[in-house]
Amino acid sequence: MRAFTTLAAVAGVLASGASAENYLGFNSGSTKADHSAKFKADFLQEFKTAQNLESAPGTFNAVRLYTNIQAYSKDDPISAFEAAVETKTKILLGVWTSGTDSIANELNALKKAIDKYGKSFTDLVIGMSIGSEDLYRISETGIKNEAGVGAGPDVLLKFISDYKKSVAGTALAKVPIGHVDTWDAYTNATNKAVVDALDWVGVDEYPYYESGKGNHIKNSGKLFDRAYDAVAAAVGDKPIWITETGWPASGPDWDEAEATVANAKYYWQEIGCRKLFNKVPTFWYNLRDSNPDNKMQFAITKDLSTKPLFDLTCPTTFDTPTGTSASTASATGSQTSVSAPGSSATGGAGSTGGSTDSGSSGTGTDSEASNQDDVVEGSASLGKGLSAVTIAGLALVAGVFALF
Ligand SMILES: *[C@@H]1O[C@H](CO)[C@@H](O)[C@H](O)[C@H]1NC(C)=O
């Protein structure tokens, strides 16, 4: 047993690679639930609440943004930057890359921010994500689900290059570059060139939306771990950042998944506390809901109160078995894959809708309506993808075995 545990631990370390500081934050779109723009006061309130949440298992002093552009403007810097400077909130930047052949407005807004705020801004920037779920939307599943306009590896590579040129010689030149997508985008060999171009990979994971996979809340830990481990096996030593995850506190049932406060709390503990907080850079979904079209409400607090819907304290014991890499390997024989297409529903509907629409294209908004239904069938075709990854996982474990 002890040997087994050690083995699993070693495999886990190898699989997850070196990781940076384990940031804690939430996602924040550029608009509110009524589609009106967020301004500095709105971001200030969000960031202050995040940092002062009662019984939080750490300080939530980071934020993931989806665009550099202030809503209602062409290329003015988003006012979240100024609010972040005032509250010392760390920033994971994002650039919207689907349905456009230019990210010039995004880059202009960023340049203006660098000029205007200088070091007080650039010192807070912890990463840049070029794109969000673009590869999912053009995958077989995404197309079948009419997930909306996406972008292929070539487009992403071009925008990564555009971004690099744009920040060369600035204080952001050293900021690590990532991309955010669903897990199966990373296990798809066609997308390898994108992974190779990144410093870290951002993964959106929502076990809630895993229809047909036994997505009861009690299974959420297992579902989460399988998808996470599949990515880890596929991306080698690139650090993984969990850019979106969460469980709705209210809304309709989704197959076996029920949206309740009790389940949102369980998920916080079983995925957040057990697997992510202070272990992996994590951007929880979410502090505040921003998409009125999504019946699932993910906010962990009401009206930005610092008193959350449930006690955020982390327990010391968990239901999900530990030694996840080993469990992936052993589970794979019998089980098919797990996808995180829910990310597109919530990411797309919740975050994309609430964020990117002000940016370079209307694509984000277009995809909202369809996403909801899409997700139901989302995981059907993913079994094939995992088997290869699983084999890699098994090989990894076997390789570790050889060390003993
Ligand atoms: C793999 O990725 C490519 C490029 O992103 C995409 O065209 C293809 O459909 C993906 N494969 C699957 C099975 O989704």
Short mmCIF file of C-alpha atoms and ligand atoms in Angstrom, two decimals:
data_model
loop_
_atom_site.label_atom_id
_atom_site.label_comp_id
_atom_site.label_asym_id
_atom_site.label_seq_id
_atom_site.Cartn_x
_atom_site.Cartn_y
_atom_site.Cartn_z
CA MET A 1 0.00 0.00 0.00
CA ARG A 2 2.76 2.36 0.90
CA ALA A 3 4.62 1.56 -2.27
CA PHE A 4 1.45 2.12 -4.22
CA THR A 5 0.89 5.51 -2.68
CA THR A 6 4.45 6.59 -3.33
CA LEU A 7 4.17 5.40 -6.88
CA ALA A 8 1.02 7.39 -7.40
CA ALA A 9 2.62 10.46 -5.88
CA VAL A 10 5.65 10.23 -8.14
CA ALA A 11 3.47 9.69 -11.19
CA GLY A 12 1.42 12.69 -10.19
CA VAL A 13 4.47 14.90 -9.93
CA LEU A 14 5.78 13.75 -13.27
CA ALA A 15 2.42 14.22 -14.89
CA SER A 16 1.73 17.67 -13.60
CA GLY A 17 5.15 19.11 -14.24
CA ALA A 18 6.65 22.10 -12.58
CA SER A 19 4.12 24.64 -11.54
CA ALA A 20 4.25 28.29 -10.76
CA GLU A 21 2.64 30.01 -7.84
CA ASN A 22 -0.74 28.48 -7.13
CA TYR A 23 -2.93 31.48 -7.77
CA LEU A 24 -6.45 31.66 -6.37
CA GLY A 25 -9.02 33.65 -8.27
CA PHE A 26 -12.34 33.91 -10.05
CA ASN A 27 -13.40 34.61 -13.63
CA SER A 28 -14.70 38.01 -14.56
CA GLY A 29 -16.42 39.06 -17.78
CA SER A 30 -16.61 42.61 -19.03
CA THR A 31 -20.39 42.90 -18.67
CA LYS A 32 -23.02 42.33 -15.99
CA ALA A 33 -26.01 40.01 -16.01
CA ASP A 34 -28.11 42.60 -17.83
CA HIS A 35 -25.40 42.87 -20.52
CA SER A 36 -24.48 46.39 -19.41
CA ALA A 37 -20.80 47.23 -19.12
CA LYS A 38 -18.86 46.75 -15.93
CA PHE A 39 -16.94 49.82 -14.86
CA LYS A 40 -14.18 50.37 -12.34
CA ALA A 41 -16.54 50.46 -9.35
CA ASP A 42 -17.98 47.07 -10.36
CA PHE A 43 -14.56 45.46 -10.62
CA LEU A 44 -13.46 47.09 -7.36
CA GLN A 45 -16.42 45.56 -5.59
CA GLU A 46 -15.71 42.13 -7.07
CA PHE A 47 -12.04 42.18 -6.19
CA LYS A 48 -12.64 43.39 -2.64
CA THR A 49 -15.28 40.73 -2.05
CA ALA A 50 -13.00 38.05 -3.46
CA GLN A 51 -10.19 39.01 -1.11
CA ASN A 52 -12.44 39.18 1.93
CA LEU A 53 -14.58 36.06 1.59
CA GLU A 54 -15.37 34.58 4.99
CA SER A 55 -13.53 31.34 5.79
CA ALA A 56 -11.82 31.17 2.39
CA PRO A 57 -9.02 28.58 2.24
CA GLY A 58 -6.57 31.22 0.99
CA THR A 59 -6.69 34.72 -0.44
CA PHE A 60 -8.58 34.98 -3.71
CA ASN A 61 -6.51 37.83 -5.06
CA ALA A 62 -6.28 36.87 -8.72
CA VAL A 63 -8.74 37.32 -11.57
CA ARG A 64 -9.10 35.80 -15.02
CA LEU A 65 -10.30 38.32 -17.62
CA TYR A 66 -11.55 37.44 -21.11
CA THR A 67 -10.66 40.64 -22.88
CA ASN A 68 -8.40 43.66 -22.54
CA ILE A 69 -11.11 45.92 -23.95
CA GLN A 70 -13.49 48.03 -21.91
CA ALA A 71 -17.12 47.30 -22.84
CA TYR A 72 -18.70 50.09 -24.92
CA SER A 73 -15.30 51.04 -26.34
CA LYS A 74 -13.31 50.04 -29.41
CA ASP A 75 -9.92 49.58 -27.84
CA ASP A 76 -9.78 51.31 -24.47
CA PRO A 77 -8.23 49.26 -21.65
CA ILE A 78 -10.80 47.45 -19.52
CA SER A 79 -11.38 49.26 -16.22
CA ALA A 80 -10.65 46.00 -14.40
CA PHE A 81 -6.97 46.94 -14.78
CA GLU A 82 -7.29 50.09 -12.69
CA ALA A 83 -9.38 48.27 -10.08
CA ALA A 84 -6.76 45.52 -9.96
CA VAL A 85 -3.99 48.06 -9.43
CA GLU A 86 -5.89 49.61 -6.51
CA THR A 87 -6.61 46.24 -4.86
CA LYS A 88 -3.33 44.53 -5.82
CA THR A 89 -5.26 41.84 -7.69
CA LYS A 90 -3.18 39.57 -9.91
CA ILE A 91 -4.36 39.40 -13.50
CA LEU A 92 -4.62 36.52 -15.95
CA LEU A 93 -5.18 38.38 -19.21
CA GLY A 94 -7.22 37.00 -22.07
CA VAL A 95 -7.57 37.75 -25.76
CA TRP A 96 -10.61 36.60 -27.78
CA THR A 97 -9.46 34.82 -30.93
CA SER A 98 -12.50 33.27 -32.64
CA GLY A 99 -14.37 34.78 -35.57
CA THR A 100 -11.74 37.40 -36.26
CA ASP A 101 -8.62 37.73 -38.37
CA SER A 102 -7.09 40.39 -36.18
CA ILE A 103 -6.45 40.92 -32.50
CA ALA A 104 -5.28 44.49 -33.09
CA ASN A 105 -7.92 46.07 -30.84
CA GLU A 106 -6.99 43.73 -28.00
CA LEU A 107 -3.33 44.56 -28.43
CA ASN A 108 -4.00 48.30 -28.66
CA ALA A 109 -5.95 48.22 -25.42
CA LEU A 110 -3.11 46.34 -23.76
CA LYS A 111 -0.48 48.80 -25.02
CA LYS A 112 -2.52 51.72 -23.75
CA ALA A 113 -2.74 50.06 -20.34
CA ILE A 114 1.01 49.50 -20.21
CA ASP A 115 1.60 53.17 -21.07
CA LYS A 116 -1.00 54.46 -18.66
CA TYR A 117 -0.37 52.31 -15.57
CA GLY A 118 3.20 51.13 -16.08
CA LYS A 119 4.77 48.84 -13.55
CA SER A 120 1.84 49.06 -11.15
CA PHE A 121 -0.11 47.17 -13.82
CA THR A 122 2.50 44.95 -15.46
CA ASP A 123 3.76 43.63 -12.10
CA LEU A 124 0.29 42.22 -11.48
CA VAL A 125 0.04 40.30 -14.76
CA ILE A 126 0.58 36.59 -14.09
CA GLY A 127 -0.31 35.19 -17.49
CA MET A 128 -1.83 35.75 -20.90
CA SER A 129 -4.33 33.38 -22.47
CA ILE A 130 -4.55 33.57 -26.24
CA GLY A 131 -8.04 32.27 -26.96
CA SER A 132 -10.75 30.50 -25.03
CA GLU A 133 -12.28 27.16 -26.08
CA ASP A 134 -11.64 27.89 -29.77
CA LEU A 135 -10.42 24.35 -30.43
CA TYR A 136 -13.40 22.79 -28.69
CA ARG A 137 -15.77 24.71 -30.93
CA ILE A 138 -14.16 23.35 -34.11
CA SER A 139 -13.77 19.80 -32.76
CA GLU A 140 -16.13 17.07 -33.97
CA THR A 141 -18.10 17.40 -30.78
CA GLY A 142 -18.21 21.16 -30.92
CA ILE A 143 -19.39 21.16 -34.52
CA LYS A 144 -22.01 18.52 -33.83
CA ASN A 145 -23.19 20.63 -30.95
CA GLU A 146 -23.20 23.83 -32.99
CA ALA A 147 -21.01 25.36 -30.34
CA GLY A 148 -20.30 28.42 -32.43
CA VAL A 149 -17.38 29.86 -34.33
CA GLY A 150 -14.01 28.60 -33.21
CA ALA A 151 -10.45 28.84 -34.44
CA GLY A 152 -7.94 26.21 -35.50
CA PRO A 153 -4.35 25.64 -34.44
CA ASP A 154 -2.96 27.80 -37.27
CA VAL A 155 -5.04 30.80 -36.26
CA LEU A 156 -4.06 30.43 -32.62
CA LEU A 157 -0.40 30.11 -33.54
CA LYS A 158 -0.60 33.29 -35.61
CA PHE A 159 -2.23 35.22 -32.77
CA ILE A 160 0.29 33.90 -30.27
CA SER A 161 2.99 35.22 -32.59
CA ASP A 162 1.18 38.58 -33.04
CA TYR A 163 0.91 38.92 -29.29
CA LYS A 164 4.59 38.11 -28.75
CA LYS A 165 5.65 40.72 -31.29
CA SER A 166 3.35 43.25 -29.72
CA VAL A 167 4.73 42.86 -26.19
CA ALA A 168 8.37 42.35 -27.18
CA GLY A 169 10.45 44.90 -25.35
CA THR A 170 7.70 45.65 -22.85
CA ALA A 171 7.41 44.50 -19.26
CA LEU A 172 4.95 41.83 -20.40
CA ALA A 173 7.47 40.06 -22.62
CA LYS A 174 8.28 37.57 -19.86
CA VAL A 175 4.67 36.84 -18.89
CA PRO A 176 3.90 33.15 -19.50
CA ILE A 177 1.55 32.47 -22.40
CA GLY A 178 -1.25 29.95 -22.29
CA HIS A 179 -4.47 29.00 -24.03
CA VAL A 180 -7.75 27.94 -22.44
CA ASP A 181 -9.76 25.01 -23.76
CA THR A 182 -11.65 21.87 -22.83
CA TRP A 183 -9.59 18.84 -21.92
CA ASP A 184 -10.06 16.94 -25.16
CA ALA A 185 -8.53 19.79 -27.16
CA TYR A 186 -5.22 18.93 -25.52
CA THR A 187 -5.45 15.17 -26.04
CA ASN A 188 -6.12 15.73 -29.78
CA ALA A 189 -2.78 15.26 -31.56
CA THR A 190 -3.76 17.72 -34.31
CA ASN A 191 -3.52 20.51 -31.75
CA LYS A 192 -0.05 19.58 -30.55
CA ALA A 193 1.60 22.59 -32.20
CA VAL A 194 -0.52 24.87 -30.02
CA VAL A 195 0.48 23.03 -26.86
CA ASP A 196 4.11 23.23 -27.95
CA ALA A 197 3.82 27.01 -28.33
CA LEU A 198 2.49 27.49 -24.78
CA ASP A 199 4.13 27.99 -21.43
CA TRP A 200 1.09 26.56 -19.61
CA VAL A 201 -2.25 25.01 -20.56
CA GLY A 202 -5.54 26.32 -19.25
CA VAL A 203 -8.31 23.77 -18.73
CA ASP A 204 -12.03 24.38 -18.19
CA GLU A 205 -13.66 21.42 -16.44
CA TYR A 206 -17.30 20.94 -15.47
CA PRO A 207 -18.27 17.44 -14.26
CA TYR A 208 -21.79 18.84 -13.76
CA TYR A 209 -22.33 18.71 -17.53
CA GLU A 210 -21.08 15.15 -18.00
CA SER A 211 -24.34 13.64 -19.15
CA GLY A 212 -24.30 9.88 -19.50
CA LYS A 213 -21.16 9.59 -17.40
CA GLY A 214 -22.74 9.21 -14.01
CA ASN A 215 -22.49 12.91 -13.24
CA HIS A 216 -24.01 12.63 -9.79
CA ILE A 217 -22.31 15.01 -7.39
CA LYS A 218 -20.72 12.10 -5.53
CA ASN A 219 -18.89 11.19 -8.74
CA SER A 220 -17.65 14.68 -9.45
CA GLY A 221 -14.20 14.10 -7.96
CA LYS A 222 -13.61 11.02 -10.06
CA LEU A 223 -14.86 12.68 -13.24
CA PHE A 224 -12.73 15.73 -12.61
CA ASP A 225 -9.58 13.71 -11.94
CA ARG A 226 -9.91 11.59 -15.05
CA ALA A 227 -10.11 14.59 -17.35
CA TYR A 228 -7.31 16.35 -15.48
CA ASP A 229 -5.05 13.32 -15.66
CA ALA A 230 -5.76 12.88 -19.36
CA VAL A 231 -4.55 16.41 -20.00
CA ALA A 232 -1.53 15.93 -17.76
CA ALA A 233 -0.53 12.83 -19.70
CA ALA A 234 -0.97 14.64 -23.00
CA VAL A 235 0.89 17.87 -22.29
CA GLY A 236 3.99 16.47 -20.65
CA ASP A 237 5.77 19.00 -18.50
CA LYS A 238 3.59 22.01 -19.33
CA PRO A 239 1.97 23.29 -16.14
CA ILE A 240 -1.82 23.00 -15.99
CA TRP A 241 -3.91 25.92 -14.82
CA ILE A 242 -7.57 25.26 -14.04
CA THR A 243 -9.12 28.30 -15.67
CA GLU A 244 -12.77 27.47 -14.98
CA THR A 245 -14.49 24.99 -12.72
CA GLY A 246 -17.48 25.06 -10.43
CA TRP A 247 -20.90 23.56 -9.73
CA PRO A 248 -24.15 25.55 -9.96
CA ALA A 249 -25.94 26.36 -6.72
CA SER A 250 -29.28 26.69 -8.50
CA GLY A 251 -30.84 25.80 -11.83
CA PRO A 252 -32.25 22.75 -13.61
CA ASP A 253 -30.97 19.21 -13.14
CA TRP A 254 -28.54 17.95 -15.76
CA ASP A 255 -28.84 14.17 -16.13
CA GLU A 256 -27.82 12.95 -12.67
CA ALA A 257 -26.41 16.32 -11.61
CA GLU A 258 -28.47 18.54 -9.36
CA ALA A 259 -27.82 22.24 -8.90
CA THR A 260 -28.12 22.89 -5.19
CA VAL A 261 -26.20 24.89 -2.61
CA ALA A 262 -25.32 21.64 -0.81
CA ASN A 263 -23.81 20.24 -4.01
CA ALA A 264 -21.96 23.46 -4.80
CA LYS A 265 -20.43 23.16 -1.33
CA TYR A 266 -19.55 19.50 -1.84
CA TYR A 267 -17.87 20.37 -5.14
CA TRP A 268 -15.95 23.24 -3.54
CA GLN A 269 -14.60 20.80 -0.99
CA GLU A 270 -14.08 17.73 -3.13
CA ILE A 271 -12.54 19.44 -6.17
CA GLY A 272 -11.40 22.80 -4.82
CA CYS A 273 -10.06 21.82 -1.43
CA ARG A 274 -8.88 18.30 -2.23
CA LYS A 275 -7.36 18.85 -5.65
CA LEU A 276 -6.84 22.51 -6.51
CA PHE A 277 -6.58 25.23 -3.89
CA ASN A 278 -2.95 26.06 -3.17
CA LYS A 279 -1.89 23.14 -5.37
CA VAL A 280 -2.78 24.25 -8.91
CA PRO A 281 -3.36 27.78 -10.26
CA THR A 282 -7.16 27.97 -10.02
CA PHE A 283 -9.81 30.36 -11.30
CA TRP A 284 -13.12 29.30 -9.83
CA TYR A 285 -16.38 29.72 -11.70
CA ASN A 286 -17.63 31.92 -10.14
CA LEU A 287 -17.93 34.83 -7.76
CA ARG A 288 -20.69 36.49 -9.73
CA ASP A 289 -23.00 35.30 -12.53
CA SER A 290 -22.98 37.33 -15.68
CA ASN A 291 -25.19 35.48 -18.13
CA PRO A 292 -28.95 35.84 -17.71
CA ASP A 293 -29.52 33.20 -20.40
CA ASN A 294 -27.85 30.49 -18.38
CA LYS A 295 -30.35 29.05 -15.92
CA MET A 296 -27.51 27.52 -13.94
CA GLN A 297 -26.22 30.01 -11.46
CA PHE A 298 -22.66 29.42 -10.35
CA ALA A 299 -22.02 32.37 -8.03
CA ILE A 300 -20.80 31.25 -4.61
CA THR A 301 -22.19 34.38 -3.00
CA LYS A 302 -25.22 36.59 -3.46
CA ASP A 303 -24.83 40.20 -4.62
CA LEU A 304 -21.11 40.15 -3.91
CA SER A 305 -21.57 39.66 -0.18
CA THR A 306 -18.42 38.52 1.62
CA LYS A 307 -20.62 35.96 3.37
CA PRO A 308 -20.83 33.08 0.85
CA LEU A 309 -23.82 30.80 0.20
CA PHE A 310 -22.01 28.04 2.10
CA ASP A 311 -19.10 27.65 4.48
CA LEU A 312 -15.88 27.80 2.42
CA THR A 313 -13.79 26.10 5.10
CA CYS A 314 -11.85 23.13 3.76
CA PRO A 315 -12.37 19.74 5.41
CA THR A 316 -9.45 17.44 6.13
CA THR A 317 -10.86 14.23 4.66
CA PHE A 318 -12.41 13.59 1.26
CA ASP A 319 -14.55 11.02 -0.52
CA THR A 320 -12.56 10.79 -3.75
CA PRO A 321 -9.73 8.25 -3.58
CA THR A 322 -6.25 9.79 -3.71
CA GLY A 323 -3.49 8.76 -6.09
CA THR A 324 -5.33 10.04 -9.07
CA SER A 325 -2.83 9.15 -11.76
CA ALA A 326 -2.80 5.55 -10.71
CA SER A 327 -6.55 5.51 -10.49
CA THR A 328 -6.81 6.90 -13.97
CA ALA A 329 -4.69 4.14 -15.26
CA SER A 330 -6.65 1.45 -13.57
CA ALA A 331 -9.99 2.99 -14.31
CA THR A 332 -9.33 3.32 -17.99
CA GLY A 333 -9.76 -0.27 -18.91
CA SER A 334 -13.41 -0.20 -18.14
CA GLN A 335 -14.47 3.38 -18.47
CA THR A 336 -14.66 5.76 -21.33
CA SER A 337 -13.63 9.31 -21.21
CA VAL A 338 -14.76 12.36 -19.46
CA SER A 339 -15.08 15.62 -21.18
CA ALA A 340 -15.46 19.10 -19.96
CA PRO A 341 -17.88 20.36 -22.55
CA GLY A 342 -19.79 22.03 -19.82
CA SER A 343 -17.12 24.58 -19.94
CA SER A 344 -18.50 25.68 -23.19
CA ALA A 345 -21.92 26.02 -21.75
CA THR A 346 -20.85 27.99 -18.77
CA GLY A 347 -17.65 29.29 -20.17
CA GLY A 348 -19.36 30.06 -23.40
CA ALA A 349 -22.66 31.06 -22.02
CA GLY A 350 -21.51 32.42 -18.75
CA SER A 351 -18.09 33.74 -19.27
CA THR A 352 -17.90 34.24 -22.97
CA GLY A 353 -21.21 35.95 -23.02
CA GLY A 354 -20.34 38.11 -20.14
CA SER A 355 -17.02 39.05 -21.42
CA THR A 356 -15.86 38.84 -24.92
CA ASP A 357 -18.82 40.33 -26.66
CA SER A 358 -17.40 43.72 -26.15
CA GLY A 359 -14.23 42.55 -27.73
CA SER A 360 -13.30 42.05 -31.28
CA SER A 361 -16.24 39.98 -32.35
CA GLY A 362 -19.75 38.99 -31.57
CA THR A 363 -18.88 35.35 -31.73
CA GLY A 364 -18.94 34.81 -28.06
CA THR A 365 -22.47 35.96 -27.86
CA ASP A 366 -23.55 33.94 -30.84
CA SER A 367 -22.51 30.75 -29.24
CA GLU A 368 -24.39 31.33 -26.04
CA ALA A 369 -27.80 30.13 -26.96
CA SER A 370 -26.74 26.91 -28.55
CA ASN A 371 -24.27 25.93 -25.91
CA GLN A 372 -26.79 24.90 -23.35
CA ASP A 373 -28.24 22.06 -25.35
CA ASP A 374 -25.02 21.21 -27.00
CA VAL A 375 -23.45 20.07 -23.92
CA VAL A 376 -25.83 17.23 -23.31
CA GLU A 377 -24.38 15.23 -26.12
CA GLY A 378 -21.00 16.73 -25.63
CA SER A 379 -19.11 13.82 -24.26
CA ALA A 380 -20.40 11.12 -26.53
CA SER A 381 -17.55 11.02 -28.99
CA LEU A 382 -14.72 11.49 -26.61
CA GLY A 383 -14.08 7.92 -25.63
CA LYS A 384 -11.72 7.38 -28.48
CA GLY A 385 -9.59 10.34 -27.53
CA LEU A 386 -9.03 9.14 -24.07
CA SER A 387 -7.85 5.69 -24.89
CA ALA A 388 -4.67 7.03 -26.39
CA VAL A 389 -4.11 9.29 -23.47
CA THR A 390 -4.86 6.51 -21.12
CA ILE A 391 -2.29 4.36 -22.75
CA ALA A 392 0.15 7.20 -22.23
CA GLY A 393 -0.94 7.32 -18.62
CA LEU A 394 -0.37 3.62 -18.21
CA ALA A 395 3.00 3.90 -19.86
CA LEU A 396 3.91 6.66 -17.46
CA VAL A 397 2.96 4.59 -14.45
CA ALA A 398 4.76 1.59 -15.88
CA GLY A 399 7.80 3.78 -16.45
CA VAL A 400 7.74 4.91 -12.88
CA PHE A 401 7.42 1.32 -11.78
CA ALA A 402 10.65 0.58 -13.56
CA LEU A 403 12.39 3.04 -11.28
CA PHE A 404 11.66 0.93 -8.22
C1 LIG B 1 -8.83 17.52 -33.52
O1 LIG B 1 -8.42 18.85 -33.75
C2 LIG B 1 -8.62 19.32 -35.07
C3 LIG B 1 -8.02 20.71 -35.15
O2 LIG B 1 -8.34 21.48 -34.02
C4 LIG B 1 -10.08 19.27 -35.41
O3 LIG B 1 -10.29 19.71 -36.74
C5 LIG B 1 -10.59 17.86 -35.25
O4 LIG B 1 -11.97 17.80 -35.48
C6 LIG B 1 -10.30 17.36 -33.85
N1 LIG B 1 -10.69 15.97 -33.71
C7 LIG B 1 -11.78 15.61 -33.04
C8 LIG B 1 -12.00 14.13 -32.93
O5 LIG B 1 -12.56 16.37 -32.56
#
